[in-house]
Short mmCIF file of C-alpha atoms in Angstrom, two decimals:
data_model
loop_
_atom_site.label_atom_id
_atom_site.label_comp_id
_atom_site.label_asym_id
_atom_site.label_seq_id
_atom_site.Cartn_x
_atom_site.Cartn_y
_atom_site.Cartn_z
CA MET H 268 108.27 74.50 85.93
CA THR H 269 105.66 76.85 84.53
CA GLY H 270 105.17 80.24 86.10
CA ARG H 271 102.22 82.56 86.03
CA ILE H 272 101.13 85.95 84.76
CA ALA H 273 98.85 88.48 86.39
CA ILE H 274 97.76 91.45 84.30
CA VAL H 275 97.32 94.10 86.96
CA GLY H 276 95.28 97.31 86.78
CA LEU H 277 96.99 100.12 88.70
CA GLY H 278 94.00 102.45 88.50
CA PRO H 279 94.22 105.99 87.11
CA GLY H 280 97.33 107.03 89.04
CA ALA H 281 96.71 107.88 92.68
CA PRO H 282 98.14 105.24 95.08
CA GLU H 283 94.89 105.30 97.12
CA LEU H 284 93.03 103.98 94.08
CA VAL H 285 95.22 100.86 93.75
CA THR H 286 93.20 97.91 95.07
CA PRO H 287 94.64 95.67 97.81
CA LEU H 288 94.49 92.75 95.36
CA ALA H 289 96.66 94.67 92.90
CA SER H 290 99.14 95.61 95.64
CA GLU H 291 99.37 92.02 96.90
CA THR H 292 99.82 90.68 93.39
CA LEU H 293 102.61 93.16 92.65
CA ALA H 294 104.35 92.32 95.94
CA ALA H 295 104.29 88.58 95.14
CA ALA H 296 105.73 88.95 91.64
CA THR H 297 109.33 88.02 90.79
CA ASP H 298 109.19 90.12 87.59
CA LEU H 299 107.36 93.31 86.65
CA VAL H 300 106.71 94.02 82.99
CA GLY H 301 105.23 97.24 81.63
CA TYR H 302 105.38 100.66 80.10
CA ALA H 303 108.15 102.57 81.88
CA PRO H 304 106.01 105.41 83.37
CA TYR H 305 103.62 102.87 84.93
CA LEU H 306 106.47 100.87 86.48
CA ALA H 307 107.85 104.14 87.85
CA ARG H 308 104.74 104.47 90.03
CA LEU H 309 105.67 101.34 91.98
CA PRO H 310 108.07 100.99 94.94
CA GLU H 311 111.36 99.16 94.26
CA ARG H 312 111.58 95.74 95.92
CA VAL H 313 114.75 93.77 96.61
CA GLY H 314 115.03 90.72 94.36
CA GLN H 315 112.26 91.82 92.02
CA ARG H 316 113.26 92.43 88.39
CA ARG H 317 111.80 95.16 86.20
CA HIS H 318 111.36 94.99 82.44
CA ALA H 319 110.38 98.44 81.25
CA SER H 320 109.34 99.06 77.66
CA ASP H 321 108.22 101.88 75.44
CA ASN H 322 104.60 102.66 74.61
CA ARG H 323 103.01 101.05 71.52
CA GLU H 324 104.91 97.82 72.08
CA GLU H 325 102.06 95.92 73.71
CA LEU H 326 102.48 92.70 71.77
CA ALA H 327 106.26 92.51 72.29
CA ARG H 328 105.72 93.22 75.98
CA ALA H 329 103.09 90.47 76.22
CA ARG H 330 105.44 87.97 74.57
CA GLN H 331 108.25 88.93 76.93
CA ALA H 332 105.93 88.27 79.88
CA LEU H 333 104.99 84.87 78.44
CA GLU H 334 108.66 83.93 77.95
CA LEU H 335 109.40 84.84 81.57
CA ALA H 336 106.41 82.84 82.83
CA ALA H 337 107.46 79.87 80.70
CA GLU H 338 110.81 80.02 82.57
CA GLY H 339 108.93 79.73 85.85
CA LYS H 340 108.69 83.38 86.88
CA ALA H 341 105.74 84.99 88.65
CA VAL H 342 105.13 87.88 86.31
CA ALA H 343 103.01 90.95 86.90
CA VAL H 344 102.21 92.92 83.74
CA VAL H 345 101.16 96.39 84.82
CA SER H 346 98.53 98.48 83.12
CA SER H 347 97.09 101.88 83.88
CA GLY H 348 93.41 102.03 84.81
CA ASP H 349 91.74 98.70 84.16
CA PRO H 350 93.78 96.23 82.06
CA GLY H 351 90.73 95.21 80.05
CA VAL H 352 89.81 98.67 78.71
CA PHE H 353 92.15 99.71 75.86
CA ALA H 354 95.12 98.40 77.82
CA MET H 355 97.31 95.30 78.19
CA ALA H 356 94.84 92.42 78.65
CA SER H 357 93.73 92.15 75.02
CA ALA H 358 97.33 92.24 73.77
CA MET H 359 98.22 89.47 76.22
CA PHE H 360 95.47 87.14 74.96
CA GLU H 361 96.40 87.94 71.36
CA ALA H 362 99.99 86.92 72.17
CA ILE H 363 98.75 83.69 73.75
CA GLU H 364 96.48 82.85 70.80
CA THR H 365 99.12 83.51 68.16
CA GLY H 366 102.17 82.31 70.10
CA LYS H 367 103.78 79.07 71.24
CA SER H 368 101.29 76.33 72.03
CA ALA H 369 102.79 75.83 75.50
CA TRP H 370 101.81 79.41 76.38
CA LYS H 371 98.14 78.33 76.46
CA ASP H 372 98.93 76.34 79.62
CA ILE H 373 100.36 79.29 81.55
CA ASP H 374 98.19 80.43 84.44
CA VAL H 375 96.98 83.90 83.40
CA THR H 376 94.74 86.07 85.56
CA VAL H 377 93.47 89.63 85.20
CA VAL H 378 93.31 91.93 88.25
CA PRO H 379 90.74 94.63 87.49
CA GLY H 380 91.30 98.27 88.37
CA VAL H 381 89.49 101.59 88.56
CA SER H 382 89.42 102.70 84.93
CA ALA H 383 90.20 106.27 83.88
CA MET H 384 86.62 106.82 82.75
CA LEU H 385 85.20 105.95 86.17
CA ALA H 386 87.71 108.18 87.95
CA ALA H 387 87.06 111.04 85.50
CA ALA H 388 83.29 110.71 85.89
CA ALA H 389 83.61 110.71 89.69
CA ARG H 390 85.53 114.00 89.60
CA VAL H 391 82.65 115.90 88.03
CA GLY H 392 79.59 114.12 89.43
CA ALA H 393 77.77 111.33 87.61
CA PRO H 394 77.96 111.94 83.87
CA LEU H 395 77.88 108.16 83.21
CA GLY H 396 74.62 107.85 85.14
CA HIS H 397 72.82 106.30 82.18
CA ASP H 398 73.56 104.17 79.09
CA PHE H 399 76.96 104.95 77.57
CA CYS H 400 79.43 103.93 74.86
CA VAL H 401 83.20 103.71 75.15
CA ILE H 402 85.19 104.26 71.95
CA SER H 403 88.90 104.50 71.25
CA LEU H 404 89.49 107.27 68.75
CA SER H 405 92.80 105.79 67.65
CA ASP H 406 92.89 104.55 64.07
CA ASN H 407 96.24 102.86 64.51
CA LEU H 408 94.63 99.42 64.74
CA LYS H 409 91.26 99.94 63.05
CA PRO H 410 90.03 101.85 60.00
CA TRP H 411 88.84 105.39 60.63
CA ASP H 412 85.59 104.47 58.83
CA LEU H 413 84.83 102.03 61.67
CA VAL H 414 85.36 104.80 64.22
CA LEU H 415 82.94 107.00 62.25
CA LYS H 416 80.40 104.19 62.01
CA ARG H 417 80.52 103.69 65.77
CA LEU H 418 80.31 107.40 66.52
CA GLU H 419 77.23 107.59 64.26
CA ALA H 420 75.66 104.61 66.05
CA ALA H 421 76.44 106.05 69.48
CA ALA H 422 74.97 109.40 68.46
CA ALA H 423 71.87 107.78 66.95
CA GLY H 424 71.29 105.86 70.18
CA ASP H 425 71.64 109.03 72.28
CA PHE H 426 74.33 107.37 74.37
CA ILE H 427 76.71 109.26 76.61
CA ILE H 428 80.04 108.85 74.78
CA VAL H 429 83.45 108.23 76.35
CA LEU H 430 86.44 108.74 74.05
CA TYR H 431 89.75 107.07 74.88
CA ASN H 432 92.93 108.01 72.96
CA PRO H 433 91.36 111.20 71.60
CA ALA H 434 94.57 112.71 70.22
CA SER H 435 98.32 112.38 69.86
CA LYS H 436 100.99 114.15 67.85
CA ALA H 437 100.44 111.64 65.04
CA ARG H 438 96.62 111.91 65.26
CA PRO H 439 95.81 115.61 65.56
CA TRP H 440 92.54 115.92 63.53
CA GLN H 441 90.41 112.95 64.61
CA LEU H 442 88.86 114.55 67.70
CA GLY H 443 87.68 117.61 65.77
CA ASP H 444 85.98 115.35 63.24
CA ALA H 445 84.36 113.38 66.07
CA PHE H 446 83.00 116.55 67.72
CA ARG H 447 81.60 117.76 64.38
CA LEU H 448 79.89 114.42 63.73
CA ILE H 449 78.28 114.37 67.16
CA ALA H 450 77.25 118.03 66.88
CA ARG H 451 75.02 117.06 63.95
CA HIS H 452 72.97 114.97 66.41
CA ARG H 453 73.20 116.90 69.69
CA ALA H 454 72.57 120.37 71.05
CA SER H 455 75.52 122.75 71.09
CA SER H 456 74.96 123.11 74.86
CA THR H 457 75.69 119.38 75.45
CA PRO H 458 78.22 119.08 78.30
CA VAL H 459 81.70 117.91 77.32
CA ILE H 460 84.35 116.95 79.86
CA PHE H 461 88.09 116.99 79.17
CA ALA H 462 89.75 114.93 81.90
CA HIS H 463 93.55 115.11 81.78
CA ALA H 464 95.72 112.83 83.94
CA VAL H 465 92.92 112.05 86.40
CA SER H 466 94.09 111.56 90.01
CA GLN H 467 97.69 112.37 89.05
CA PRO H 468 99.64 115.44 90.24
CA ASP H 469 99.01 117.31 86.97
CA GLU H 470 95.29 116.47 86.84
CA ARG H 471 93.23 119.04 84.96
CA ILE H 472 89.47 118.77 84.43
CA ASP H 473 87.64 121.14 82.08
CA ILE H 474 83.87 121.18 81.73
CA THR H 475 82.69 122.83 78.53
CA THR H 476 80.06 122.37 75.82
CA LEU H 477 79.99 120.78 72.41
CA ALA H 478 80.00 124.26 70.85
CA ASP H 479 83.10 125.34 72.77
CA ALA H 480 85.03 122.05 72.93
CA ASP H 481 88.54 122.69 71.58
CA PRO H 482 90.25 119.53 70.27
CA ALA H 483 93.63 121.17 70.88
CA ASN H 484 93.02 120.76 74.63
CA ALA H 485 93.34 116.97 74.35
CA ASP H 486 96.47 114.85 74.24
CA MET H 487 97.47 111.23 74.87
CA ARG H 488 96.63 111.47 78.57
CA THR H 489 93.19 113.03 78.12
CA LEU H 490 89.84 111.27 78.32
CA ILE H 491 86.71 112.88 76.85
CA ILE H 492 83.12 112.43 78.04
CA ILE H 493 80.32 113.82 75.87
CA GLY H 494 76.86 113.99 77.44
CA SER H 495 73.66 112.49 76.03
CA SER H 496 70.61 114.69 75.41
CA ALA H 497 69.72 114.25 79.10
CA THR H 498 73.09 115.12 80.67
CA LYS H 499 73.00 118.40 82.60
CA LEU H 500 74.91 120.74 84.87
CA ILE H 501 74.04 121.72 88.42
CA ALA H 502 75.29 125.28 88.79
CA LYS H 503 76.79 126.27 92.14
CA ASP H 504 77.51 129.92 92.98
CA GLY H 505 77.08 130.74 89.32
CA ARG H 506 79.62 128.23 88.06
CA PRO H 507 79.16 124.62 86.98
CA ALA H 508 79.79 122.35 89.89
CA PHE H 509 78.41 118.97 88.95
CA VAL H 510 77.63 117.18 85.70
CA TYR H 511 75.18 114.32 85.87
CA THR H 512 72.90 112.19 83.72
CA PRO H 513 69.56 111.42 85.41
CA ARG H 514 68.36 107.87 85.97
CA HIS H 515 65.06 108.66 84.27
CA ALA H 516 65.08 108.93 80.48
CA GLU H 517 62.59 109.75 77.76
CA LEU H 518 62.58 108.59 74.18
CA ALA H 519 64.11 111.57 72.38
CA LEU H 520 62.22 112.75 69.31
CA PRO H 521 63.84 111.71 66.03
CA MET G 510 77.82 123.62 110.54
CA THR G 511 77.49 121.85 107.22
CA GLY G 512 78.71 118.32 106.87
CA ARG G 513 79.76 116.39 103.85
CA ILE G 514 78.81 113.42 101.72
CA ALA G 515 81.03 110.89 99.99
CA ILE G 516 79.38 108.48 97.57
CA VAL G 517 81.61 105.45 97.89
CA GLY G 518 82.06 102.58 95.47
CA LEU G 519 82.66 99.30 97.30
CA GLY G 520 83.62 97.37 94.18
CA PRO G 521 81.93 94.15 93.11
CA GLY G 522 82.04 92.43 96.51
CA ALA G 523 85.44 91.03 97.44
CA PRO G 524 87.16 93.02 100.23
CA GLU G 525 90.46 92.95 98.28
CA LEU G 526 88.82 94.99 95.52
CA VAL G 527 87.84 97.86 97.87
CA THR G 528 90.26 100.73 97.22
CA PRO G 529 92.24 102.28 100.10
CA LEU G 530 90.47 105.60 99.39
CA ALA G 531 87.09 103.91 99.85
CA SER G 532 88.24 102.23 103.08
CA GLU G 533 89.62 105.49 104.50
CA THR G 534 86.47 107.38 103.57
CA LEU G 535 84.26 104.78 105.23
CA ALA G 536 86.42 104.83 108.37
CA ALA G 537 86.15 108.63 108.63
CA ALA G 538 82.36 108.75 108.29
CA THR G 539 80.02 109.39 111.22
CA ASP G 540 77.07 107.95 109.32
CA LEU G 541 76.76 105.20 106.72
CA VAL G 542 73.76 105.23 104.38
CA GLY G 543 72.93 102.47 101.92
CA TYR G 544 71.13 99.38 100.76
CA ALA G 545 71.19 96.90 103.64
CA PRO G 546 73.19 94.09 101.91
CA TYR G 547 75.94 96.56 100.96
CA LEU G 548 76.19 97.93 104.51
CA ALA G 549 76.39 94.33 105.74
CA ARG G 550 79.72 93.96 103.91
CA LEU G 551 81.35 96.57 106.17
CA PRO G 552 82.87 96.13 109.65
CA GLU G 553 80.94 97.68 112.57
CA ARG G 554 82.66 100.71 114.10
CA VAL G 555 82.00 102.17 117.55
CA GLY G 556 80.23 105.53 117.31
CA GLN G 557 79.35 105.14 113.66
CA ARG G 558 75.64 105.09 112.82
CA ARG G 559 74.09 102.98 110.06
CA HIS G 560 71.02 103.86 108.04
CA ALA G 561 70.05 100.81 106.03
CA SER G 562 67.32 100.96 103.44
CA ASP G 563 65.57 98.71 100.95
CA ASN G 564 66.45 98.47 97.28
CA ARG G 565 64.68 100.76 94.77
CA GLU G 566 64.61 103.63 97.26
CA GLU G 567 67.58 105.49 95.83
CA LEU G 568 66.05 108.96 95.91
CA ALA G 569 64.75 108.66 99.49
CA ARG G 570 68.17 107.36 100.52
CA ALA G 571 69.90 110.29 98.83
CA ARG G 572 67.63 112.79 100.60
CA GLN G 573 68.28 111.12 103.93
CA ALA G 574 72.02 111.49 103.36
CA LEU G 575 71.58 115.17 102.48
CA GLU G 576 69.53 115.78 105.64
CA LEU G 577 72.26 114.16 107.74
CA ALA G 578 74.98 116.22 106.05
CA ALA G 579 72.94 119.39 106.56
CA GLU G 580 73.01 118.54 110.29
CA GLY G 581 76.80 118.45 110.14
CA LYS G 582 77.41 114.74 109.76
CA ALA G 583 80.18 113.17 107.66
CA VAL G 584 78.08 110.82 105.58
CA ALA G 585 79.26 107.93 103.42
CA VAL G 586 76.66 106.67 100.98
CA VAL G 587 77.70 103.20 99.91
CA SER G 588 77.21 101.75 96.47
CA SER G 589 78.19 98.44 94.94
CA GLY G 590 80.70 98.52 92.09
CA ASP G 591 81.28 102.07 90.93
CA PRO G 592 78.77 104.64 92.22
CA GLY G 593 78.53 106.33 88.83
CA VAL G 594 77.41 103.29 86.81
CA PHE G 595 73.71 102.52 87.41
CA ALA G 596 74.17 103.14 91.14
CA MET G 597 73.81 105.87 93.77
CA ALA G 598 75.68 108.86 92.32
CA SER G 599 73.05 109.88 89.78
CA ALA G 600 70.27 109.65 92.37
CA MET G 601 72.30 111.82 94.74
CA PHE G 602 72.73 114.61 92.18
CA GLU G 603 69.05 114.36 91.26
CA ALA G 604 68.19 114.83 94.94
CA ILE G 605 70.51 117.85 95.13
CA GLU G 606 69.08 119.43 91.97
CA THR G 607 65.45 118.96 93.00
CA GLY G 608 65.85 119.47 96.76
CA LYS G 609 66.46 122.27 99.24
CA SER G 610 68.63 125.07 97.89
CA ALA G 611 71.01 124.77 100.86
CA TRP G 612 71.83 121.22 99.75
CA LYS G 613 73.75 122.66 96.77
CA ASP G 614 76.36 123.96 99.22
CA ILE G 615 77.06 120.58 100.80
CA ASP G 616 80.50 119.18 99.99
CA VAL G 617 79.78 116.10 97.85
CA THR G 618 82.48 113.83 96.44
CA VAL G 619 82.37 110.57 94.54
CA VAL G 620 84.87 107.79 95.33
CA PRO G 621 85.10 105.56 92.26
CA GLY G 622 85.22 101.78 92.50
CA VAL G 623 85.88 98.71 90.40
CA SER G 624 82.62 98.28 88.52
CA ALA G 625 80.94 94.89 88.10
CA MET G 626 81.56 94.94 84.34
CA LEU G 627 85.32 95.34 84.79
CA ALA G 628 85.45 92.56 87.38
CA ALA G 629 83.31 90.28 85.21
CA ALA G 630 85.44 90.94 82.13
CA ALA G 631 88.63 90.23 84.11
CA ARG G 632 87.29 86.81 85.16
CA VAL G 633 87.05 85.54 81.58
CA GLY G 634 89.90 87.37 79.83
CA ALA G 635 89.47 90.62 77.94
CA PRO G 636 86.02 90.67 76.33
CA LEU G 637 85.89 94.49 76.64
CA GLY G 638 89.16 94.81 74.70
CA HIS G 639 87.57 97.04 72.07
CA ASP G 640 84.74 99.61 71.73
CA PHE G 641 81.75 98.73 73.89
CA CYS G 642 78.31 99.95 75.03
CA VAL G 643 76.83 99.71 78.51
CA ILE G 644 73.04 99.52 78.73
CA SER G 645 70.67 99.01 81.65
CA LEU G 646 67.89 96.68 80.55
CA SER G 647 65.55 97.96 83.23
CA ASP G 648 62.49 99.80 81.94
CA ASN G 649 61.49 101.01 85.39
CA LEU G 650 62.81 104.52 84.69
CA LYS G 651 62.86 104.68 80.89
CA PRO G 652 60.54 103.49 78.10
CA TRP G 653 61.27 100.04 76.69
CA ASP G 654 61.33 101.63 73.22
CA LEU G 655 64.41 103.59 74.25
CA VAL G 656 66.10 100.36 75.34
CA LEU G 657 65.27 98.82 71.96
CA LYS G 658 66.56 101.90 70.12
CA ARG G 659 69.85 101.71 71.99
CA LEU G 660 70.21 97.96 71.47
CA GLU G 661 69.65 98.52 67.73
CA ALA G 662 72.27 101.28 67.68
CA ALA G 663 74.76 99.18 69.64
CA ALA G 664 74.19 96.23 67.30
CA ALA G 665 74.49 98.43 64.19
CA GLY G 666 77.80 99.80 65.48
CA ASP G 667 79.13 96.27 66.14
CA PHE G 668 79.89 97.23 69.74
CA ILE G 669 80.55 94.73 72.48
CA ILE G 670 77.42 95.09 74.66
CA VAL G 671 77.28 95.03 78.47
CA LEU G 672 73.81 94.63 79.98
CA TYR G 673 73.17 95.75 83.55
CA ASN G 674 69.89 94.83 85.31
CA PRO G 675 69.09 92.13 82.75
CA ALA G 676 66.22 90.55 84.68
CA SER G 677 64.20 90.52 87.87
CA LYS G 678 60.98 88.86 89.01
CA ALA G 679 59.04 91.86 87.72
CA ARG G 680 60.98 91.98 84.41
CA PRO G 681 61.23 88.39 83.17
CA TRP G 682 60.95 88.82 79.35
CA GLN G 683 63.22 91.76 78.49
CA LEU G 684 66.48 89.82 78.22
CA GLY G 685 65.01 87.30 75.78
CA ASP G 686 63.82 90.15 73.57
CA ALA G 687 67.27 91.74 73.75
CA PHE G 688 69.02 88.50 72.72
CA ARG G 689 66.61 88.07 69.79
CA LEU G 690 67.20 91.65 68.61
CA ILE G 691 70.98 91.25 68.73
CA ALA G 692 70.80 87.82 67.04
CA ARG G 693 69.38 89.54 63.96
CA HIS G 694 72.73 91.37 63.63
CA ARG G 695 75.29 88.87 64.93
CA ALA G 696 76.40 85.29 64.36
CA SER G 697 74.78 82.64 66.53
CA SER G 698 78.30 81.69 67.68
CA THR G 699 78.89 85.15 69.24
CA PRO G 700 80.24 84.65 72.79
CA VAL G 701 77.88 85.60 75.62
CA ILE G 702 78.98 85.78 79.25
CA PHE G 703 76.62 85.47 82.22
CA ALA G 704 78.46 86.82 85.26
CA HIS G 705 76.57 86.25 88.50
CA ALA G 706 77.69 87.87 91.79
CA VAL G 707 81.23 88.49 90.56
CA SER G 708 83.92 88.20 93.29
CA GLN G 709 81.31 87.19 95.88
CA PRO G 710 81.10 83.76 97.56
CA ASP G 711 78.32 82.58 95.23
CA GLU G 712 80.02 83.82 92.04
CA ARG G 713 79.09 81.88 88.93
CA ILE G 714 80.40 82.64 85.44
CA ASP G 715 78.94 80.95 82.37
CA ILE G 716 80.38 81.37 78.90
CA THR G 717 77.94 80.47 76.15
CA THR G 718 76.86 81.68 72.70
CA LEU G 719 74.06 83.87 71.44
CA ALA G 720 72.33 80.73 70.11
CA ASP G 721 72.44 79.00 73.49
CA ALA G 722 72.05 81.98 75.86
CA ASP G 723 69.15 81.21 78.21
CA PRO G 724 67.55 84.34 79.69
CA ALA G 725 66.32 82.25 82.64
CA ASN G 726 69.94 82.05 83.85
CA ALA G 727 69.95 85.77 84.68
CA ASP G 728 68.63 87.54 87.75
CA MET G 729 69.10 90.86 89.56
CA ARG G 730 72.71 90.05 90.44
CA THR G 731 73.75 88.98 86.93
CA LEU G 732 75.68 91.02 84.40
CA ILE G 733 75.68 90.05 80.70
CA ILE G 734 78.46 90.67 78.17
CA ILE G 735 77.71 90.01 74.49
CA GLY G 736 80.67 89.94 72.13
CA SER G 737 81.10 91.99 68.96
CA SER G 738 81.74 90.29 65.61
CA ALA G 739 85.44 90.18 66.56
CA THR G 740 85.15 88.66 70.06
CA LYS G 741 86.54 85.12 70.26
CA LEU G 742 87.37 82.21 72.51
CA ILE G 743 90.80 80.70 73.17
CA ALA G 744 90.15 77.02 73.78
CA LYS G 745 92.27 75.26 76.39
CA ASP G 746 92.28 71.49 76.75
CA GLY G 747 89.16 71.35 74.64
CA ARG G 748 87.14 73.80 76.70
CA PRO G 749 86.81 77.58 76.47
CA ALA G 750 89.32 79.20 78.74
CA PHE G 751 89.51 82.84 77.72
CA VAL G 752 87.22 85.26 75.91
CA TYR G 753 88.82 88.30 74.34
CA THR G 754 88.24 90.99 71.77
CA PRO G 755 91.36 91.81 69.73
CA ARG G 756 92.80 95.31 69.58
CA HIS G 757 92.76 95.21 65.79
CA ALA G 758 89.39 95.63 64.08
CA GLU G 759 88.08 95.57 60.54
CA LEU G 760 85.08 97.36 59.14
CA ALA G 761 82.46 94.60 59.12
CA LEU G 762 80.54 94.20 55.88
CA PRO G 763 77.03 95.66 56.02
#
């Protein structure tokens, strides 16, 4: 008997942002597989087994899920945010492509979720209100030169830029380099948002500018949004209340 | 008494992709404001008023919501997908910025939702598994030259490209031009996904290639995903089953 795998997006953290489809899929699973802190968000269920793993073990986790499904289990692989955005879905398909041929016959579905970038944007207004780029700043799995090339392209296109994985203990300098590169193309007053642990108990959102953005304020759980030339603040009682990018756009001068 | 406004993302269409926070916010509203087909997705509630409007009237709709909130109403402005991605949130903040000064004091929140691009990606695998750009192909509110500039930048950066608003009766030729521009940078075998009405009863997903992509297959309710140089298919029983972009990336040759 062949089982099945659902790769389930839990959203950014708050239970009220978990979709009913995700909740139903989790409830129907015999086995939950995932990074330990994400599994810890979920209620314990009698008869349901948990397989918690460390971070940065995506491929091993994906293979474990495939082995369980091949044994006939109904597996839910949990992911923060949306599973398709710098999360578990890509690792799962890589494991299928490079793994046992029988794994290609396992029923695999992806349950989308509210991604961290959408939740972060919602907290401050509508900074993603126009064309944007989403870039992982991690050079663990790609050359740093490719990150630079993409940052240059995103800056040249005057895109709003979302940065996932901006910093970690092992990658302390990349975000500073990214800010400096973008500052060669954009005004120092460009809004920059640091969104830490969005919708979680220790959420912290800072709105600053490209001139004042301090890379040391970012860690593994931070998401960065850098405005385009059109992104602006609406001040409220003298302090910034909303950040938004208008629907209208002009062709910026070269 | 001043009321409040929540700009609520309904997700791509299926009720099981509406978050609990969105459902609770809609239930607590005295007034619902939105494009008629989106309001039609919601259950009628005794005592709750509906203000349906036509498409392409975002700013008038936003002002109507602000007038209602200024009268003390609890207004929910509904949006398909996520309100921050080519939807109602940006129009709402534009209406606040350019409207009556008292409107700046209204309590406005954004309830994020599962965007169409995340739902579309989930249906086919993990095409957004690496760095990507999101571009509206509509030139109603921006010059076509800016669209071309951004498509060039996205192609130069070897980003996966998501196209919102690819076509309408009034904009029949733009998507063909976009495909031709990208084909100058990418292999003709690059995967292209046409996702029509994702998660709705008339959903239709077509996986094709840049060489075979037919712009006539897109309309107002279609979303397009064009792979990067790394995006690939996993064939299953001789037909394409999954599309995914690996987590690893190389610096493509110039």
